[in-house]
Coordinates of C-alpha atoms in Angstrom, one line a residue:
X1 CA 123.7 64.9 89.2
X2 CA 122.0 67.4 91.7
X3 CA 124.0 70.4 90.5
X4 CA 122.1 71.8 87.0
X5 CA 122.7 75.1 85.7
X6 CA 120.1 77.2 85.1
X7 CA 120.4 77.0 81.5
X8 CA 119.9 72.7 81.9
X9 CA 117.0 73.2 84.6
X10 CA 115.1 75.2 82.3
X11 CA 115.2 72.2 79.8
X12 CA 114.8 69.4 82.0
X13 CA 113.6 70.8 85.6
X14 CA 110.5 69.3 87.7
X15 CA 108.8 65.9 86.5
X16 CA 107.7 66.6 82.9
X17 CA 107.6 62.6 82.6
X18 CA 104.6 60.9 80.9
X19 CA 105.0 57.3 81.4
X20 CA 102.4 55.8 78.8
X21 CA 103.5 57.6 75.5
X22 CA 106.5 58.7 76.5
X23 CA 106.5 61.3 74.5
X24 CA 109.6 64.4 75.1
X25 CA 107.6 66.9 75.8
X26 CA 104.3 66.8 77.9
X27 CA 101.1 67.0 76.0
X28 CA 97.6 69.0 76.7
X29 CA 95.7 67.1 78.2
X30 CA 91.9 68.4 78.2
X31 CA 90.1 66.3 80.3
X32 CA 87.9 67.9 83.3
X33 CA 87.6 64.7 85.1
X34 CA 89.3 61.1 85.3
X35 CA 88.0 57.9 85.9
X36 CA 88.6 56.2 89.8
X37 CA 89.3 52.5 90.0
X38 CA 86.8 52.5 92.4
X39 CA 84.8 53.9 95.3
X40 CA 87.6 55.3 97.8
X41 CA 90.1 54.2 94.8
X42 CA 92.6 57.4 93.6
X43 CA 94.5 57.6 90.7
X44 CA 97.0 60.7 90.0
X45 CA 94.7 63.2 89.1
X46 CA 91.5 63.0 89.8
X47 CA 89.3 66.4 88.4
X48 CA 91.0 69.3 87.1
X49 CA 90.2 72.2 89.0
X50 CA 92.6 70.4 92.1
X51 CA 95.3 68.9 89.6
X52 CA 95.9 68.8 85.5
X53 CA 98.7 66.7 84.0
X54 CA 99.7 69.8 81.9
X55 CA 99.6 71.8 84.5
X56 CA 101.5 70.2 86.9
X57 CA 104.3 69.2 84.3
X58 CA 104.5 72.8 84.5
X59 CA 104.1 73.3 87.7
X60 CA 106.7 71.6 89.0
X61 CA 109.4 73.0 86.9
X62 CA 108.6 76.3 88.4
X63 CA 109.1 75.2 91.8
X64 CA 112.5 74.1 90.4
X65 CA 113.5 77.2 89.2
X66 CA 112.2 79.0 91.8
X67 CA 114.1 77.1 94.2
X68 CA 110.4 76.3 96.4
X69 CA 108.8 73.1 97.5
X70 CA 105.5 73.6 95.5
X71 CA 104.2 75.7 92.7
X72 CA 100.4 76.6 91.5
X73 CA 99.5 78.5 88.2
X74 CA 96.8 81.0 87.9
X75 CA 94.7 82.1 85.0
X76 CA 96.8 85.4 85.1
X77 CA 99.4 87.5 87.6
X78 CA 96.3 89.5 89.2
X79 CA 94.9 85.8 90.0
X80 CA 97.9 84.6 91.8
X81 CA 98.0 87.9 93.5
X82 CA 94.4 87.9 94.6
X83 CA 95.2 84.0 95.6
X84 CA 98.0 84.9 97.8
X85 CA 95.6 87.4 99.8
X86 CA 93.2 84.1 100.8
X87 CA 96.2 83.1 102.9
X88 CA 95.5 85.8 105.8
X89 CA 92.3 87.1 108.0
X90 CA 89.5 89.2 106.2
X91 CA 90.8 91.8 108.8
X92 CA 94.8 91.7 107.8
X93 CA 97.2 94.5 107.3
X94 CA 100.2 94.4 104.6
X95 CA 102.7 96.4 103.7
X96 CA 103.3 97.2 100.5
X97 CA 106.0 98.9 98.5
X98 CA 105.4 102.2 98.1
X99 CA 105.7 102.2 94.1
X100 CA 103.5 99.1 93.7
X101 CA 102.6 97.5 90.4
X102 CA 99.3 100.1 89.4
X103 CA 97.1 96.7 89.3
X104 CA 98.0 94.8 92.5
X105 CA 97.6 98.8 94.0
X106 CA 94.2 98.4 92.3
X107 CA 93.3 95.5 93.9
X108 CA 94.3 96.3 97.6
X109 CA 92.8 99.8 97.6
X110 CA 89.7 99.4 94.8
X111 CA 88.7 95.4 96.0
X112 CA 90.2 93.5 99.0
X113 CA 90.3 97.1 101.6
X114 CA 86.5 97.4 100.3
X115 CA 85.0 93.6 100.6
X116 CA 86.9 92.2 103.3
X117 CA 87.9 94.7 105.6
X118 CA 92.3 94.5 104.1
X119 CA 94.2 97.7 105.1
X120 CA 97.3 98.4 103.7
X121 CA 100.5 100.8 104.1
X122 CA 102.7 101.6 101.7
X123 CA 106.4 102.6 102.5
X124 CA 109.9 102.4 100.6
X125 CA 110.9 98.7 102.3
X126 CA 114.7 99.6 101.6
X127 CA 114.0 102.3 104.8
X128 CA 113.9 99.5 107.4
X129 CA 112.7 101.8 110.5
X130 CA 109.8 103.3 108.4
X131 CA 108.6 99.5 107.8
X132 CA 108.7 98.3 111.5
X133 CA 106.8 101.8 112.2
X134 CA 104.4 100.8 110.1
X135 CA 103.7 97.2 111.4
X136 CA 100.7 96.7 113.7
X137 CA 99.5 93.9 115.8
X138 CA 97.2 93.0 112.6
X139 CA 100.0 92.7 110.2
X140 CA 100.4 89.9 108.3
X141 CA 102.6 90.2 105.2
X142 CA 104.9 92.3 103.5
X143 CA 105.0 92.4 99.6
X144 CA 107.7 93.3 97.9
X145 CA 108.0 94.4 93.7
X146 CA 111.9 94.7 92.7
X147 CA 112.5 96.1 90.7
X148 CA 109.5 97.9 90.7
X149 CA 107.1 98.7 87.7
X150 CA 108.0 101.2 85.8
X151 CA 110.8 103.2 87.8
X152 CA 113.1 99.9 88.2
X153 CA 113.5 101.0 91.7
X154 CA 115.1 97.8 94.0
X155 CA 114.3 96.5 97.5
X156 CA 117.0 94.5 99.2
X157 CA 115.2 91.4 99.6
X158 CA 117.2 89.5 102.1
X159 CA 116.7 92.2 104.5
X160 CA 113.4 92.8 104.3
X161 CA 112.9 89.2 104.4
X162 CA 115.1 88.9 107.6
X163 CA 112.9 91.6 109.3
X164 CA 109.8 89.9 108.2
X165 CA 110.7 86.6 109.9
X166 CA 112.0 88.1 112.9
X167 CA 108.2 89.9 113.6
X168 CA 106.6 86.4 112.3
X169 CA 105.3 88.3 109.3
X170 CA 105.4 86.4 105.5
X171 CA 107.0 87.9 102.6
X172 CA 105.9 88.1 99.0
X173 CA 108.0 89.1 96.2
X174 CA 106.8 89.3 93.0
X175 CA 109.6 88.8 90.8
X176 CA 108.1 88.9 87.5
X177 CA 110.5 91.1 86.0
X178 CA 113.6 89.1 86.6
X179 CA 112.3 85.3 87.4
X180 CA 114.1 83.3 88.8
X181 CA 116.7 83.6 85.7
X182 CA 117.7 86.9 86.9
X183 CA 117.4 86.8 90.9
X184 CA 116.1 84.3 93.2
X185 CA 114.2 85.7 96.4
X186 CA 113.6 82.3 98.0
X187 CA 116.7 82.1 98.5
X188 CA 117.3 85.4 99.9
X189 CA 114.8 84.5 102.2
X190 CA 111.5 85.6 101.1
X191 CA 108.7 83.0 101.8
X192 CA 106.4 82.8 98.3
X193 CA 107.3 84.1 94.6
X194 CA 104.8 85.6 92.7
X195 CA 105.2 85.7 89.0
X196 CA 102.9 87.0 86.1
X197 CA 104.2 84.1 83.6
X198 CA 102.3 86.4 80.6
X199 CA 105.5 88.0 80.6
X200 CA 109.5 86.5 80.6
X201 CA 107.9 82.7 81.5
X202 CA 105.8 82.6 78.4
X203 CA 107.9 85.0 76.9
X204 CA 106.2 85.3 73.5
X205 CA 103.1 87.3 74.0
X206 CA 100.7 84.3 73.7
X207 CA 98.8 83.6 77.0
X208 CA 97.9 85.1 80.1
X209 CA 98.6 83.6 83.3
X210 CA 100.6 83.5 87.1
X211 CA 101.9 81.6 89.1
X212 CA 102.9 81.1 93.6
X213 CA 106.0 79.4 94.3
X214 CA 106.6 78.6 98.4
X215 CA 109.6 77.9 99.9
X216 CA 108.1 75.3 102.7
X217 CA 105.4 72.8 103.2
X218 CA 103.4 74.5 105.0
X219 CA 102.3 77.7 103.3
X220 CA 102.3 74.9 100.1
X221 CA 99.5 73.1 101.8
X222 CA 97.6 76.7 102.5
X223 CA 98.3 77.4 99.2
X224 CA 96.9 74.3 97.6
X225 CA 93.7 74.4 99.7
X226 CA 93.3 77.9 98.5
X227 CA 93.7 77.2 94.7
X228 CA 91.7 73.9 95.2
X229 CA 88.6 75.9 97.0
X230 CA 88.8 79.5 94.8
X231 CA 89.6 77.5 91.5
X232 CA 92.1 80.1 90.3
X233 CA 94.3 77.6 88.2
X234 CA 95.5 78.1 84.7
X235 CA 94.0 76.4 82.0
X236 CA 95.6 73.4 80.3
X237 CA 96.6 75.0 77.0
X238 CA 97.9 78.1 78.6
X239 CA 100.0 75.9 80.9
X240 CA 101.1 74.0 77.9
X241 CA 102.1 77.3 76.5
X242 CA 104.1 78.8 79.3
X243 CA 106.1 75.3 80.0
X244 CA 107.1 75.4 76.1
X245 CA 108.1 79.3 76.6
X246 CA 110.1 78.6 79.5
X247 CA 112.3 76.2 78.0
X248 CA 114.2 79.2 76.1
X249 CA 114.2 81.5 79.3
X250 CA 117.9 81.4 79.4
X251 CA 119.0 82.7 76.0
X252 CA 115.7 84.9 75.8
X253 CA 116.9 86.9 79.1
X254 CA 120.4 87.1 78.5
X255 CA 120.3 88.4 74.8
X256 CA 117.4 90.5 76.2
X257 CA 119.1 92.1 79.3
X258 CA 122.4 92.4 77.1
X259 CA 120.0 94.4 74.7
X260 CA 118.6 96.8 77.1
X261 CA 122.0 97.7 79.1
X262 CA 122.9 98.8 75.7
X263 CA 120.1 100.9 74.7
X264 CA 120.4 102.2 78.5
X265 CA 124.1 103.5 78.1
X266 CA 122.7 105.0 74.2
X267 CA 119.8 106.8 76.2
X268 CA 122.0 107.8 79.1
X269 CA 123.4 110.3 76.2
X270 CA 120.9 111.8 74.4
X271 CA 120.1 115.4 75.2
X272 CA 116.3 114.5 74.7
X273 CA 116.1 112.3 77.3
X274 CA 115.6 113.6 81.6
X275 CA 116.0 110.9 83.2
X276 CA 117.3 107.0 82.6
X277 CA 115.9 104.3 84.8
X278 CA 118.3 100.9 84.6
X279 CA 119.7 99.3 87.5
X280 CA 122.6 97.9 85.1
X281 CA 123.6 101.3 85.0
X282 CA 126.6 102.4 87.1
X283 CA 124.7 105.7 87.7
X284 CA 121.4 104.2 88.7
X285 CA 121.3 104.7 93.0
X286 CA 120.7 101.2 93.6
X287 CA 123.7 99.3 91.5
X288 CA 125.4 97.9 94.1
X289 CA 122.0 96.3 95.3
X290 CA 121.9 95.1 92.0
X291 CA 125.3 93.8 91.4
X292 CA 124.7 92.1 95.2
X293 CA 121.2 90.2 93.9
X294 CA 120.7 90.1 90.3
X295 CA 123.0 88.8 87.6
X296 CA 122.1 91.5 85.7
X297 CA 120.1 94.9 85.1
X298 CA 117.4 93.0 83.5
X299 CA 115.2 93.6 80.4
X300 CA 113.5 96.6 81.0
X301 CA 114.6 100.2 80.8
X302 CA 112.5 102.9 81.3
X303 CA 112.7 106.6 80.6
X304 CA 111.5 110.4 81.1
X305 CA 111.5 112.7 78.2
X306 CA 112.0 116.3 77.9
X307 CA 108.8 118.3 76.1
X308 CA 105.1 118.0 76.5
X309 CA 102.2 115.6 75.9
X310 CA 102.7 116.3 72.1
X311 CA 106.5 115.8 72.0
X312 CA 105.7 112.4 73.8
X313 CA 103.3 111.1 71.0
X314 CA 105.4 112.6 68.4
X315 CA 108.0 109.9 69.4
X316 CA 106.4 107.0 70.3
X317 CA 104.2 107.4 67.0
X318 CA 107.7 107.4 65.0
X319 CA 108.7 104.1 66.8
X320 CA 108.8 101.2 64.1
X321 CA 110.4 98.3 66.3
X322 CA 109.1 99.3 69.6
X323 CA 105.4 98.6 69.1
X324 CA 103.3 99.9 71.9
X325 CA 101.3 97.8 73.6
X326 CA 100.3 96.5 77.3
X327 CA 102.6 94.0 79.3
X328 CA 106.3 93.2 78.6
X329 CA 108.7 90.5 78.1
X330 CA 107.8 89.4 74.7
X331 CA 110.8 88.5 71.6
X332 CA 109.6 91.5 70.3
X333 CA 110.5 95.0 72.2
X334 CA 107.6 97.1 73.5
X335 CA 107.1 100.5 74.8
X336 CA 104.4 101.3 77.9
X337 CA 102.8 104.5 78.6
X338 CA 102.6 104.4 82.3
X339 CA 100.3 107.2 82.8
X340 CA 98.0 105.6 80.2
X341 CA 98.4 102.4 80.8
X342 CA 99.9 100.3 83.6
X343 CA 98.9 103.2 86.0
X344 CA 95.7 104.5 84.9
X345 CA 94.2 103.5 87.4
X346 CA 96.3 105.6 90.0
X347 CA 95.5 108.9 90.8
X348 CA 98.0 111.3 89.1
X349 CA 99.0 113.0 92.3
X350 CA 99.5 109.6 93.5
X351 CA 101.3 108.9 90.5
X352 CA 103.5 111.6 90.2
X353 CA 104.5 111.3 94.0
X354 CA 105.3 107.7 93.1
X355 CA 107.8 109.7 90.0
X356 CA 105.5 108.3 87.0
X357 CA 105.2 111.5 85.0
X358 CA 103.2 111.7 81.3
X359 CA 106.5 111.8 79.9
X360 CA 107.6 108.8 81.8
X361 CA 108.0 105.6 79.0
X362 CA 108.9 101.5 79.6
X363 CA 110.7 100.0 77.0
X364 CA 110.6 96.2 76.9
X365 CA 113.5 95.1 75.4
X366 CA 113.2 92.6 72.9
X367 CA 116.1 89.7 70.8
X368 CA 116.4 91.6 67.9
X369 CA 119.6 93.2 67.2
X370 CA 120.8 95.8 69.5
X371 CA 121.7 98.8 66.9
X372 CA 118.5 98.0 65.0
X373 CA 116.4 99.1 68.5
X374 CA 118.9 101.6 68.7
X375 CA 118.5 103.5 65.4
X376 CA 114.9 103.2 65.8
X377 CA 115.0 105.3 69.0
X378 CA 117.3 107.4 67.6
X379 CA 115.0 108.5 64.5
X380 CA 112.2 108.7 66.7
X381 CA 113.5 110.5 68.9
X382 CA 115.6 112.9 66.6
X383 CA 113.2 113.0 63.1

């Protein structure tokens, strides 16, 4: 049977077996180091940092779902990030989407262009002349966030990834808002996956970590020499943690998306509101790219209110359900203050050029029922 549905691979995908207990589901397994036969002798594993039996359990159902050859998880998303930037010269240049993730922006401009010599442009990938403008004979990789965090803006990923391999450049997609439940980018084309498994993976607000996925041997062999050598690896427990979360994936992001296309359409309405940012939504710019690679508009919906900087507190202070807190993806529905939060550490002329206002909110949509989130906006927003 080589044809599971994504709702069976999430149960049983990768090699979870553990042959001497047998036990259904894979332990933690502690253990720093394991004992050799003998000199030149190998068993399995062999010291932690390079492999873990929890961790690869794990591992290798991500690589599953992902649709790649080889998996490694990270101690968080900003680790696999920073991992995936050992892959290419001290002296590389990427390109980047233009509304980047405010940490992995962070970590280009504030770290890796500082201590080893990384330049990077920034350009909307979905305008396919301004990206091969902007490639120079130093380029090395394009990385792509779709949808992007918070505006839920898209990239087409199978033709950026197209472009990228006809100019011998790799492309990165981080695909933590969707995984692989929601669109697969190897697939499309795109060389690695990064995912920050703290959010839809774990899914329950209980562990921080990340995770690469490559589509071919070779860039897994890079990878794995670069995770062995830095050490960035997730920790048994957390690993432990994430593989348990992942196993309910399926009906977490498919009550969840159904969720927030509903609160989307209820938001679309209300007089308070500016501006709407869903990709499920038939008014949103990018459906079509939507309806041609993602099942659906995912999880997330953010929004820009009317008022000031008082009117903005005012609601989110009146919120009950949506609590508001960092990250996203949790059962439980949160709200983000961009400005505040995921993108404090951008400029605000850089972020308002990027469209992230003080007014502009992310709502993590949560399983609980859809009318309670949606009379708790409403009183919020109308009390």
């Amino acid at each position: 049977m080589n044809s599971k549905k994504f709702a069976t691979q999430v149960i049983h995908s990768g090699d979870q077996a553990v042959q001497q207990t047998n036990p259904i589901f894979p332990p933690i397994t502690t253990a720093s180091t394991f004992v050799q036969p003998n000199i030149g002798e190998f068993g399995d594993f062999n010291y932690s940092r390079c492999d873990n039996p929890t961790r690869s359990a794990y591992e290798s159902a991500l690589a599953e779902l992902e649709g790649g050859v080889y998996a490694t998880a990270t101690a968080s998303g900003m680790a696999a990030t920073a991992l995936a930037l050992e892959l290419f010269p001290a002296d590389s240049h990427a390109i980047v989407m233009s509304s980047v993730y405010g940490g992995t922006h962070r970590l280009f401009e504030t770290l890796r262009s500082r201590t080893s010599g990384m330049s990077f442009s920034y350009v909307d990938l979905n305008d396919l002349a301004a990206v091969e403008a902007c490639i120079q004979p130093n380029t090395q990789f394009i990385w792509i966030e779709t949808p992007t965090n918070p505006l839920l803006e898209l990239v087409d990923i199978e033709a950026v990834c197209q472009l990228a391999k006809q100019r011998e450049l790799v492309s990165i997609v981080d695909n933590t808002f969707s995984t692989a439940w929601n669109q697969q980018p190897l697939a499309l084309g795109a060389d690695i996956v990064m995912l920050s498994t703290s959010k839809y993976i774990g899914g329950h607000s209980d562990l921080i970590g990340g995770a690469l996925i490559a589509a071919d041997k070779a860039l897994a062999q890079q990878l794995d020499r670069c995770k062995t050598t830095v050490g960035a690896i997730a920790s048994p427990f957390d690993s432990y943690l994430a593989l348990r979360g992942l196993k309910t994936l399926d009906i977490r992001m498919e009550r969840q998306s159904s969720n927030a296309l509903k609160v989307a359409q209820w938001l679309e309405q209300q007089p308070t509101i500016e501006q709407v940012y869903y990709p499920g939504l038939e008014t949103h710019p990018q459906h079509a790219l939507c309806l041609k690679q993602m099942r659906t508009g995912g999880a997330v919906v953010s929004v820009r209110l009317k008022g000031d900087e008082e009117a903005v507190k005012q609601f989110v202070g009146k919120l009950q359900y949506f609590m508001l807190a960092e990250s996203l993806g949790g059962v439980e529905s949160m709200i983000n203050h961009a400005a505040t939060m995921s993108h404090a550490g951008v400029p605000e002329a850089e972020r308002e050029k990027m469209g992230i206002y003080y007014q502009t909110l992310r709502l993590s949509v949560g399983i609980e029922d859809a009318d309670d989130l949606i009379a708790d906006l409403e009183q919020a927003l109308n009390s």
